[in-house]
Short mmCIF file of C-alpha atoms in Angstrom, two decimals:
data_model
loop_
_atom_site.label_atom_id
_atom_site.label_comp_id
_atom_site.label_asym_id
_atom_site.label_seq_id
_atom_site.Cartn_x
_atom_site.Cartn_y
_atom_site.Cartn_z
CA MET A 141 30.32 43.12 -32.71
CA PHE A 142 26.71 42.66 -33.77
CA THR A 143 26.63 45.51 -36.43
CA PHE A 144 26.08 45.70 -40.11
CA THR A 145 27.39 48.91 -41.07
CA LYS A 146 27.82 50.59 -44.55
CA GLU A 147 31.42 49.40 -44.51
CA GLU A 148 30.29 45.96 -44.26
CA ARG A 149 28.08 46.01 -47.27
CA ILE A 150 29.35 44.78 -50.56
CA ARG A 151 29.14 47.60 -53.17
CA GLY A 152 30.53 48.30 -56.72
CA LYS A 153 30.05 46.48 -59.77
CA LYS A 154 33.68 45.36 -59.96
CA SER A 155 33.50 43.84 -56.50
CA ILE A 156 30.14 42.02 -57.12
CA ASP A 157 31.39 40.72 -60.60
CA SER A 158 34.54 39.35 -59.10
CA LEU A 159 32.58 37.69 -56.42
CA PHE A 160 30.31 35.81 -58.82
CA LYS A 161 33.13 35.08 -61.19
CA ASP A 162 35.62 33.68 -58.68
CA GLY A 163 33.51 32.83 -55.75
CA PHE A 164 32.33 29.44 -54.26
CA ILE A 165 28.66 28.48 -53.82
CA VAL A 166 26.91 27.14 -50.80
CA MET A 167 23.32 25.99 -51.24
CA ASN A 168 20.97 25.66 -48.21
CA TYR A 169 17.37 26.21 -49.18
CA PRO A 170 15.91 28.93 -49.28
CA LEU A 171 19.38 30.55 -49.54
CA LYS A 172 22.20 30.45 -52.03
CA VAL A 173 25.48 31.90 -50.85
CA VAL A 174 28.13 33.07 -53.13
CA TRP A 175 31.50 33.77 -51.04
CA LYS A 176 35.13 34.45 -51.71
CA VAL A 177 38.11 34.79 -49.40
CA GLU A 178 40.80 37.39 -50.21
CA LYS A 179 44.22 37.83 -48.62
CA ASP A 180 44.26 41.44 -47.75
CA ASN A 181 45.21 41.43 -44.09
CA SER A 182 42.05 43.51 -43.23
CA GLY A 183 39.78 40.80 -41.57
CA ASN A 184 36.72 42.40 -42.99
CA ILE A 185 33.53 40.69 -43.87
CA LYS A 186 31.49 42.27 -46.69
CA ALA A 187 28.05 41.01 -47.30
CA GLY A 188 24.97 41.63 -49.71
CA VAL A 189 21.56 40.38 -50.08
CA SER A 190 19.56 39.80 -53.34
CA VAL A 191 15.98 38.85 -53.66
CA PRO A 192 14.67 38.37 -57.17
CA LYS A 193 12.09 40.49 -58.48
CA LYS A 194 10.91 37.70 -60.77
CA PHE A 195 9.53 35.86 -57.64
CA PHE A 196 8.41 38.96 -55.57
CA LYS A 197 6.89 41.68 -57.57
CA ARG A 198 6.08 43.83 -54.65
CA ALA A 199 9.02 45.61 -53.13
CA VAL A 200 7.59 45.46 -49.75
CA ARG A 201 7.93 41.64 -49.69
CA ARG A 202 11.33 41.86 -51.18
CA ASN A 203 12.54 44.37 -48.39
CA LEU A 204 11.00 42.04 -45.64
CA ILE A 205 13.02 39.19 -46.78
CA LYS A 206 16.16 41.30 -47.10
CA ARG A 207 15.59 42.72 -43.61
CA ARG A 208 15.21 39.03 -42.31
CA ILE A 209 18.42 37.83 -43.90
CA LYS A 210 20.47 40.86 -42.90
CA GLU A 211 19.28 40.62 -39.23
CA SER A 212 20.22 36.85 -39.16
CA PHE A 213 23.61 37.58 -40.60
CA ARG A 214 24.16 40.42 -38.21
CA LEU A 215 23.56 38.01 -35.30
CA ASN A 216 25.57 35.08 -36.62
CA LYS A 217 28.55 37.10 -37.95
CA PRO A 218 30.70 36.84 -34.87
CA ALA A 219 31.45 33.19 -35.35
CA ILE A 220 32.85 33.60 -38.67
CA LYS A 221 34.72 36.73 -37.76
CA LEU A 222 36.75 34.73 -35.25
CA ILE A 223 37.99 32.31 -37.85
CA LEU A 224 38.88 35.24 -40.29
CA GLY A 225 40.54 37.27 -37.51
CA GLU A 226 43.11 34.40 -37.02
CA GLU A 227 44.23 34.52 -40.58
CA LYS A 228 43.75 38.29 -41.36
CA GLU A 229 41.60 37.49 -44.44
CA SER A 230 38.63 39.41 -45.76
CA LEU A 231 35.42 37.62 -46.76
CA SER A 232 32.74 38.60 -49.52
CA LEU A 233 29.43 37.08 -49.19
CA MET A 234 26.27 37.50 -51.37
CA PHE A 235 22.99 35.89 -49.96
CA ILE A 236 20.63 35.17 -52.75
CA TYR A 237 17.04 34.12 -51.68
CA ILE A 238 15.76 31.40 -54.08
CA SER A 239 12.27 30.32 -52.59
CA LYS A 240 9.11 31.55 -54.12
CA GLU A 241 7.37 31.89 -50.77
CA ILE A 242 8.10 34.05 -47.77
CA ILE A 243 9.74 31.91 -45.03
CA PRO A 244 9.41 32.85 -41.28
CA TYR A 245 12.35 34.64 -39.60
CA ARG A 246 13.37 31.68 -37.48
CA GLU A 247 13.80 29.37 -40.45
CA ILE A 248 15.88 31.89 -42.31
CA GLU A 249 18.00 32.54 -39.17
CA LYS A 250 18.76 28.84 -38.84
CA LYS A 251 19.60 28.58 -42.72
CA VAL A 252 21.87 31.65 -42.40
CA ALA A 253 23.81 29.88 -39.47
CA LEU A 254 24.19 26.77 -41.41
CA CYS A 255 25.48 28.59 -44.43
CA LEU A 256 27.97 30.41 -42.22
CA GLN A 257 29.01 27.26 -40.52
CA THR A 258 29.49 25.49 -43.92
CA ILE A 259 31.48 28.35 -45.28
CA THR A 260 33.85 28.42 -42.07
CA GLU A 261 34.45 24.71 -42.48
CA GLN A 262 35.42 25.14 -46.16
CA ILE A 263 37.72 27.99 -45.29
CA LYS A 264 39.48 25.90 -42.69
CA LYS A 265 39.91 23.19 -45.33
CA ILE A 266 41.34 25.73 -47.72
CA ASP A 267 43.74 27.07 -45.27
CA GLU A 268 44.97 23.58 -44.29
CA LYS A 269 45.47 22.61 -47.95
CA SER A 270 47.46 25.87 -48.44
CA LYS A 271 49.61 25.20 -45.39
CA GLN A 272 50.46 21.63 -46.63
CA ASP A 273 51.44 22.75 -49.94
CA VAL A 274 54.04 25.09 -48.32
#
């Protein structure tokens, strides 16, 4: 349940390009999350993390921030998994770090949780809207 395996990571140029092309955006400083729901009956969540080289020249710092975001996502994932499990939809996420400073882990974890909560609310609204149209 609290895992972040290779199968849960978004990979491939086509899938990342389609995510940025067709996805929705949630902003919650210091994170920007691009997300997209697909109806493929798998119930999977795929996520990726991006920290711009423009703000953090040293790979050590970029990797530190990536580790913090991945760990926060790993611990907060079950809440969003329950919503997707009901609908049998798959979700693709890309976390983009937009701050120029390194922020403590506790703050990043709060922001990841808030972003995931916002995304679940938006998914519920989309599902309710699609049920009303039918």
